PDB file of C-alpha atoms in Angstrom:
ATOM      1  CA  UNK X   1      29.918 -12.505  35.379  1.00  0.00           C
ATOM      2  CA  UNK X   2      31.456  -9.012  35.021  1.00  0.00           C
ATOM      3  CA  UNK X   3      30.000  -5.852  36.506  1.00  0.00           C
ATOM      4  CA  UNK X   4      30.999  -2.287  35.648  1.00  0.00           C
ATOM      5  CA  UNK X   5      31.983  -0.138  38.580  1.00  0.00           C
ATOM      6  CA  UNK X   6      31.688   3.706  38.520  1.00  0.00           C
ATOM      7  CA  UNK X   7      35.274   4.435  37.405  1.00  0.00           C
ATOM      8  CA  UNK X   8      35.313   1.856  34.632  1.00  0.00           C
ATOM      9  CA  UNK X   9      37.074  -0.804  36.671  1.00  0.00           C
ATOM     10  CA  UNK X  10      35.653  -4.307  36.497  1.00  0.00           C
ATOM     11  CA  UNK X  11      34.798  -6.738  39.230  1.00  0.00           C
ATOM     12  CA  UNK X  12      33.956 -10.382  38.972  1.00  0.00           C
ATOM     13  CA  UNK X  13      31.736 -12.482  41.169  1.00  0.00           C
ATOM     14  CA  UNK X  14      31.132 -16.191  40.998  1.00  0.00           C
ATOM     15  CA  UNK X  15      27.632 -17.388  40.191  1.00  0.00           C
ATOM     16  CA  UNK X  16      27.564 -19.219  43.545  1.00  0.00           C
ATOM     17  CA  UNK X  17      28.096 -16.041  45.546  1.00  0.00           C
ATOM     18  CA  UNK X  18      25.470 -14.225  43.485  1.00  0.00           C
ATOM     19  CA  UNK X  19      22.965 -17.026  44.009  1.00  0.00           C
ATOM     20  CA  UNK X  20      23.500 -16.974  47.759  1.00  0.00           C
ATOM     21  CA  UNK X  21      23.119 -13.217  47.998  1.00  0.00           C
ATOM     22  CA  UNK X  22      19.987 -11.271  47.285  1.00  0.00           C
ATOM     23  CA  UNK X  23      21.876  -7.960  47.337  1.00  0.00           C
ATOM     24  CA  UNK X  24      22.019  -7.860  43.543  1.00  0.00           C
ATOM     25  CA  UNK X  25      18.275  -8.387  43.323  1.00  0.00           C
ATOM     26  CA  UNK X  26      17.635  -5.732  45.962  1.00  0.00           C
ATOM     27  CA  UNK X  27      19.937  -3.350  44.049  1.00  0.00           C
ATOM     28  CA  UNK X  28      18.131  -4.101  40.780  1.00  0.00           C
ATOM     29  CA  UNK X  29      14.732  -3.610  42.417  1.00  0.00           C
ATOM     30  CA  UNK X  30      15.752  -0.270  43.922  1.00  0.00           C
ATOM     31  CA  UNK X  31      17.268   0.797  40.581  1.00  0.00           C
ATOM     32  CA  UNK X  32      13.996  -0.106  38.858  1.00  0.00           C
ATOM     33  CA  UNK X  33      12.020   1.986  41.378  1.00  0.00           C
ATOM     34  CA  UNK X  34      14.414   4.924  40.860  1.00  0.00           C
ATOM     35  CA  UNK X  35      14.094   4.632  37.079  1.00  0.00           C
ATOM     36  CA  UNK X  36      10.309   4.738  37.370  1.00  0.00           C
ATOM     37  CA  UNK X  37      10.532   7.907  39.511  1.00  0.00           C
ATOM     38  CA  UNK X  38      13.031   9.561  37.138  1.00  0.00           C
ATOM     39  CA  UNK X  39      11.032   8.735  34.025  1.00  0.00           C
ATOM     40  CA  UNK X  40       7.894  10.001  35.711  1.00  0.00           C
ATOM     41  CA  UNK X  41       5.939   6.824  35.054  1.00  0.00           C
ATOM     42  CA  UNK X  42       2.898   7.055  37.290  1.00  0.00           C
ATOM     43  CA  UNK X  43       2.091   3.382  36.936  1.00  0.00           C
ATOM     44  CA  UNK X  44       4.791   0.688  36.729  1.00  0.00           C
ATOM     45  CA  UNK X  45       4.924  -1.260  33.481  1.00  0.00           C
ATOM     46  CA  UNK X  46       3.808  -4.872  33.294  1.00  0.00           C
ATOM     47  CA  UNK X  47       7.442  -5.963  32.946  1.00  0.00           C
ATOM     48  CA  UNK X  48       8.326  -4.088  36.158  1.00  0.00           C
ATOM     49  CA  UNK X  49       5.445  -5.693  38.021  1.00  0.00           C
ATOM     50  CA  UNK X  50       6.403  -9.139  36.702  1.00  0.00           C
ATOM     51  CA  UNK X  51      10.030  -8.514  37.696  1.00  0.00           C
ATOM     52  CA  UNK X  52       8.965  -7.622  41.253  1.00  0.00           C
ATOM     53  CA  UNK X  53       6.753 -10.722  41.428  1.00  0.00           C
ATOM     54  CA  UNK X  54       9.635 -12.922  40.293  1.00  0.00           C
ATOM     55  CA  UNK X  55      11.825 -11.413  43.030  1.00  0.00           C
ATOM     56  CA  UNK X  56       9.162 -12.277  45.600  1.00  0.00           C
ATOM     57  CA  UNK X  57       8.894 -15.822  44.243  1.00  0.00           C
ATOM     58  CA  UNK X  58      12.670 -16.255  44.345  1.00  0.00           C
ATOM     59  CA  UNK X  59      12.786 -14.985  47.911  1.00  0.00           C
ATOM     60  CA  UNK X  60       9.871 -17.179  49.001  1.00  0.00           C
ATOM     61  CA  UNK X  61      11.377 -20.181  47.232  1.00  0.00           C
ATOM     62  CA  UNK X  62      14.713 -19.549  48.935  1.00  0.00           C
ATOM     63  CA  UNK X  63      12.985 -19.291  52.335  1.00  0.00           C
ATOM     64  CA  UNK X  64      10.996 -22.500  51.751  1.00  0.00           C
ATOM     65  CA  UNK X  65      14.097 -24.372  50.635  1.00  0.00           C
ATOM     66  CA  UNK X  66      16.112 -23.127  53.613  1.00  0.00           C
ATOM     67  CA  UNK X  67      13.327 -24.149  56.018  1.00  0.00           C
ATOM     68  CA  UNK X  68      13.096 -27.583  54.403  1.00  0.00           C
ATOM     69  CA  UNK X  69      16.846 -28.145  54.664  1.00  0.00           C
ATOM     70  CA  UNK X  70      16.873 -27.051  58.312  1.00  0.00           C
ATOM     71  CA  UNK X  71      13.908 -29.292  59.125  1.00  0.00           C
ATOM     72  CA  UNK X  72      15.500 -32.296  57.392  1.00  0.00           C
ATOM     73  CA  UNK X  73      18.626 -31.888  59.518  1.00  0.00           C
ATOM     74  CA  UNK X  74      16.565 -32.437  62.701  1.00  0.00           C
ATOM     75  CA  UNK X  75      14.227 -35.164  61.436  1.00  0.00           C
ATOM     76  CA  UNK X  76      15.695 -37.995  63.507  1.00  0.00           C
ATOM     77  CA  UNK X  77      16.146 -36.030  66.724  1.00  0.00           C
ATOM     78  CA  UNK X  78      13.033 -37.573  68.281  1.00  0.00           C
ATOM     79  CA  UNK X  79      11.951 -34.141  69.503  1.00  0.00           C
ATOM     80  CA  UNK X  80       8.248 -33.317  69.317  1.00  0.00           C
ATOM     81  CA  UNK X  81       7.232 -31.479  66.174  1.00  0.00           C
ATOM     82  CA  UNK X  82       4.954 -28.462  66.114  1.00  0.00           C
ATOM     83  CA  UNK X  83       2.196 -30.892  65.056  1.00  0.00           C
ATOM     84  CA  UNK X  84       2.807 -33.049  68.144  1.00  0.00           C
ATOM     85  CA  UNK X  85       2.312 -29.906  70.223  1.00  0.00           C
ATOM     86  CA  UNK X  86      -0.910 -29.079  68.358  1.00  0.00           C
ATOM     87  CA  UNK X  87      -2.192 -32.631  68.966  1.00  0.00           C
ATOM     88  CA  UNK X  88      -1.355 -32.250  72.683  1.00  0.00           C
ATOM     89  CA  UNK X  89      -3.201 -28.875  72.668  1.00  0.00           C
ATOM     90  CA  UNK X  90      -0.010 -27.120  73.797  1.00  0.00           C
ATOM     91  CA  UNK X  91      -0.278 -24.869  70.736  1.00  0.00           C
ATOM     92  CA  UNK X  92      -3.703 -23.536  69.738  1.00  0.00           C
ATOM     93  CA  UNK X  93      -5.166 -24.307  66.344  1.00  0.00           C
ATOM     94  CA  UNK X  94      -8.480 -24.064  64.547  1.00  0.00           C
ATOM     95  CA  UNK X  95      -9.614 -27.656  64.351  1.00  0.00           C
ATOM     96  CA  UNK X  96     -11.771 -28.577  61.374  1.00  0.00           C
ATOM     97  CA  UNK X  97     -12.025 -32.346  61.942  1.00  0.00           C
ATOM     98  CA  UNK X  98     -10.868 -34.798  64.596  1.00  0.00           C
ATOM     99  CA  UNK X  99     -11.284 -38.486  65.334  1.00  0.00           C
ATOM    100  CA  UNK X 100      -9.266 -40.975  67.377  1.00  0.00           C
ATOM    101  CA  UNK X 101      -6.476 -41.250  64.759  1.00  0.00           C
ATOM    102  CA  UNK X 102      -6.591 -38.063  62.662  1.00  0.00           C
ATOM    103  CA  UNK X 103      -6.550 -34.320  63.310  1.00  0.00           C
ATOM    104  CA  UNK X 104      -7.302 -31.631  60.711  1.00  0.00           C
ATOM    105  CA  UNK X 105      -6.736 -27.922  61.351  1.00  0.00           C
ATOM    106  CA  UNK X 106      -6.354 -24.677  59.399  1.00  0.00           C
ATOM    107  CA  UNK X 107      -2.911 -23.800  58.089  1.00  0.00           C
ATOM    108  CA  UNK X 108      -1.538 -20.604  59.643  1.00  0.00           C
ATOM    109  CA  UNK X 109      -0.058 -19.608  56.261  1.00  0.00           C
ATOM    110  CA  UNK X 110      -2.886 -20.447  53.844  1.00  0.00           C
ATOM    111  CA  UNK X 111      -2.095 -20.781  50.151  1.00  0.00           C
ATOM    112  CA  UNK X 112      -5.776 -20.886  49.144  1.00  0.00           C
ATOM    113  CA  UNK X 113      -9.077 -19.680  50.650  1.00  0.00           C
ATOM    114  CA  UNK X 114      -9.383 -23.158  52.172  1.00  0.00           C
ATOM    115  CA  UNK X 115      -6.089 -24.634  53.396  1.00  0.00           C
ATOM    116  CA  UNK X 116      -6.365 -27.352  56.006  1.00  0.00           C
ATOM    117  CA  UNK X 117      -3.650 -29.710  57.231  1.00  0.00           C
ATOM    118  CA  UNK X 118      -4.590 -33.327  57.943  1.00  0.00           C
ATOM    119  CA  UNK X 119      -2.210 -35.277  60.204  1.00  0.00           C
ATOM    120  CA  UNK X 120      -2.050 -38.633  61.943  1.00  0.00           C
ATOM    121  CA  UNK X 121      -2.195 -38.283  65.728  1.00  0.00           C
ATOM    122  CA  UNK X 122       0.569 -40.865  66.121  1.00  0.00           C
ATOM    123  CA  UNK X 123       3.659 -40.546  63.929  1.00  0.00           C
ATOM    124  CA  UNK X 124       4.765 -44.187  64.271  1.00  0.00           C
ATOM    125  CA  UNK X 125       7.865 -43.459  62.153  1.00  0.00           C
ATOM    126  CA  UNK X 126       5.740 -41.838  59.463  1.00  0.00           C
ATOM    127  CA  UNK X 127       7.674 -38.596  59.202  1.00  0.00           C
ATOM    128  CA  UNK X 128       7.214 -38.390  55.432  1.00  0.00           C
ATOM    129  CA  UNK X 129       5.429 -40.349  52.721  1.00  0.00           C
ATOM    130  CA  UNK X 130       8.769 -41.644  51.458  1.00  0.00           C
ATOM    131  CA  UNK X 131       9.163 -43.548  54.746  1.00  0.00           C
ATOM    132  CA  UNK X 132       5.750 -45.271  54.567  1.00  0.00           C
ATOM    133  CA  UNK X 133       5.724 -49.008  55.155  1.00  0.00           C
ATOM    134  CA  UNK X 134       3.077 -51.724  54.747  1.00  0.00           C
ATOM    135  CA  UNK X 135       2.086 -51.216  58.396  1.00  0.00           C
ATOM    136  CA  UNK X 136       1.016 -47.640  57.533  1.00  0.00           C
ATOM    137  CA  UNK X 137      -1.582 -48.643  54.913  1.00  0.00           C
ATOM    138  CA  UNK X 138      -4.553 -48.150  57.228  1.00  0.00           C
ATOM    139  CA  UNK X 139      -3.573 -44.691  58.502  1.00  0.00           C
ATOM    140  CA  UNK X 140      -2.737 -43.518  54.970  1.00  0.00           C
ATOM    141  CA  UNK X 141      -6.240 -44.482  53.863  1.00  0.00           C
ATOM    142  CA  UNK X 142      -7.734 -42.772  56.918  1.00  0.00           C
ATOM    143  CA  UNK X 143      -5.816 -39.579  56.137  1.00  0.00           C
ATOM    144  CA  UNK X 144      -7.166 -39.506  52.581  1.00  0.00           C
ATOM    145  CA  UNK X 145     -10.711 -40.184  53.760  1.00  0.00           C
ATOM    146  CA  UNK X 146     -10.342 -37.425  56.369  1.00  0.00           C
ATOM    147  CA  UNK X 147      -9.229 -35.087  53.542  1.00  0.00           C
ATOM    148  CA  UNK X 148     -12.488 -35.900  51.760  1.00  0.00           C
ATOM    149  CA  UNK X 149     -14.490 -35.195  54.950  1.00  0.00           C
ATOM    150  CA  UNK X 150     -12.681 -31.864  55.371  1.00  0.00           C
ATOM    151  CA  UNK X 151     -13.476 -30.922  51.754  1.00  0.00           C
ATOM    152  CA  UNK X 152     -17.131 -31.710  52.385  1.00  0.00           C
ATOM    153  CA  UNK X 153     -17.223 -29.685  55.634  1.00  0.00           C
ATOM    154  CA  UNK X 154     -15.534 -26.749  53.910  1.00  0.00           C
ATOM    155  CA  UNK X 155     -17.911 -26.832  50.935  1.00  0.00           C
ATOM    156  CA  UNK X 156     -15.232 -27.607  48.342  1.00  0.00           C
ATOM    157  CA  UNK X 157     -16.116 -31.217  47.548  1.00  0.00           C
ATOM    158  CA  UNK X 158     -16.663 -30.277  43.872  1.00  0.00           C
ATOM    159  CA  UNK X 159     -13.021 -29.254  43.492  1.00  0.00           C
ATOM    160  CA  UNK X 160     -10.062 -29.488  45.838  1.00  0.00           C
ATOM    161  CA  UNK X 161      -6.425 -30.533  45.813  1.00  0.00           C
ATOM    162  CA  UNK X 162      -4.546 -32.789  48.232  1.00  0.00           C
ATOM    163  CA  UNK X 163      -0.791 -32.206  48.439  1.00  0.00           C
ATOM    164  CA  UNK X 164       1.839 -34.203  50.309  1.00  0.00           C
ATOM    165  CA  UNK X 165       5.370 -32.801  50.394  1.00  0.00           C
ATOM    166  CA  UNK X 166       7.863 -35.602  51.035  1.00  0.00           C
ATOM    167  CA  UNK X 167      11.462 -34.727  51.850  1.00  0.00           C
ATOM    168  CA  UNK X 168      13.621 -31.631  51.479  1.00  0.00           C
ATOM    169  CA  UNK X 169      13.446 -31.537  47.666  1.00  0.00           C
ATOM    170  CA  UNK X 170       9.663 -31.171  47.992  1.00  0.00           C
ATOM    171  CA  UNK X 171      10.146 -28.425  50.636  1.00  0.00           C
ATOM    172  CA  UNK X 172       8.710 -30.490  53.499  1.00  0.00           C
ATOM    173  CA  UNK X 173       9.184 -28.287  56.544  1.00  0.00           C
ATOM    174  CA  UNK X 174       7.593 -30.397  59.320  1.00  0.00           C
ATOM    175  CA  UNK X 175       8.630 -34.035  59.575  1.00  0.00           C
ATOM    176  CA  UNK X 176       5.300 -35.397  60.685  1.00  0.00           C
ATOM    177  CA  UNK X 177       3.423 -36.673  57.639  1.00  0.00           C
ATOM    178  CA  UNK X 178       0.687 -34.223  56.701  1.00  0.00           C
ATOM    179  CA  UNK X 179      -1.710 -33.624  53.839  1.00  0.00           C
ATOM    180  CA  UNK X 180      -2.603 -30.155  52.605  1.00  0.00           C
ATOM    181  CA  UNK X 181      -6.238 -29.855  51.548  1.00  0.00           C
ATOM    182  CA  UNK X 182      -6.515 -26.806  49.265  1.00  0.00           C
ATOM    183  CA  UNK X 183      -9.570 -25.303  47.623  1.00  0.00           C
ATOM    184  CA  UNK X 184     -11.968 -22.419  47.349  1.00  0.00           C
ATOM    185  CA  UNK X 185     -10.356 -21.094  44.154  1.00  0.00           C
ATOM    186  CA  UNK X 186      -9.453 -22.342  40.691  1.00  0.00           C
ATOM    187  CA  UNK X 187      -6.351 -24.501  40.943  1.00  0.00           C
ATOM    188  CA  UNK X 188      -3.684 -24.176  38.240  1.00  0.00           C
ATOM    189  CA  UNK X 189      -1.728 -26.867  36.433  1.00  0.00           C
ATOM    190  CA  UNK X 190       1.060 -27.744  36.622  1.00  0.00           C
ATOM    191  CA  UNK X 191       1.422 -27.208  40.366  1.00  0.00           C
ATOM    192  CA  UNK X 192       4.714 -26.330  42.044  1.00  0.00           C
TER     193      UNK X 192
END
């Protein structure tokens, strides 16, 4: 890609370096804001608003992907996950449902009016759905039934979504299998 520089000189940058740097997007966003001020537009146009939203999505997507990659690098360390610490009550959480094998609590970064995480209390090698074995059949069923109980408690039994992110390509950021129970608003399709 070629960019014009003030004196007419040209500079080239590889697509890889542009993708890894958000400086171009920040420059474009600040240029857009300056153009709005210069043109005296009191209210930004729909295209400007959509452009800003896409920048936020790109940034959020980049952050989620980076977190997922970092988490995947430490998956086999054997260290306790944040969910292990929540189960042990070392980290506070708002518990919605609990039994001897399952814990459900509110997500600290909700993506819907109702966003509850449902986890097994014992990992037993079940760090992600892609690692499930025949021996995990019972706990997988219990997790899904607990998701239904959570939906009922939260008043969203008429419409809710259950999401399981499995692996770095799905942006799994905690390697302790967990279900997201989402509801309280109209869900869109396709997801993701």
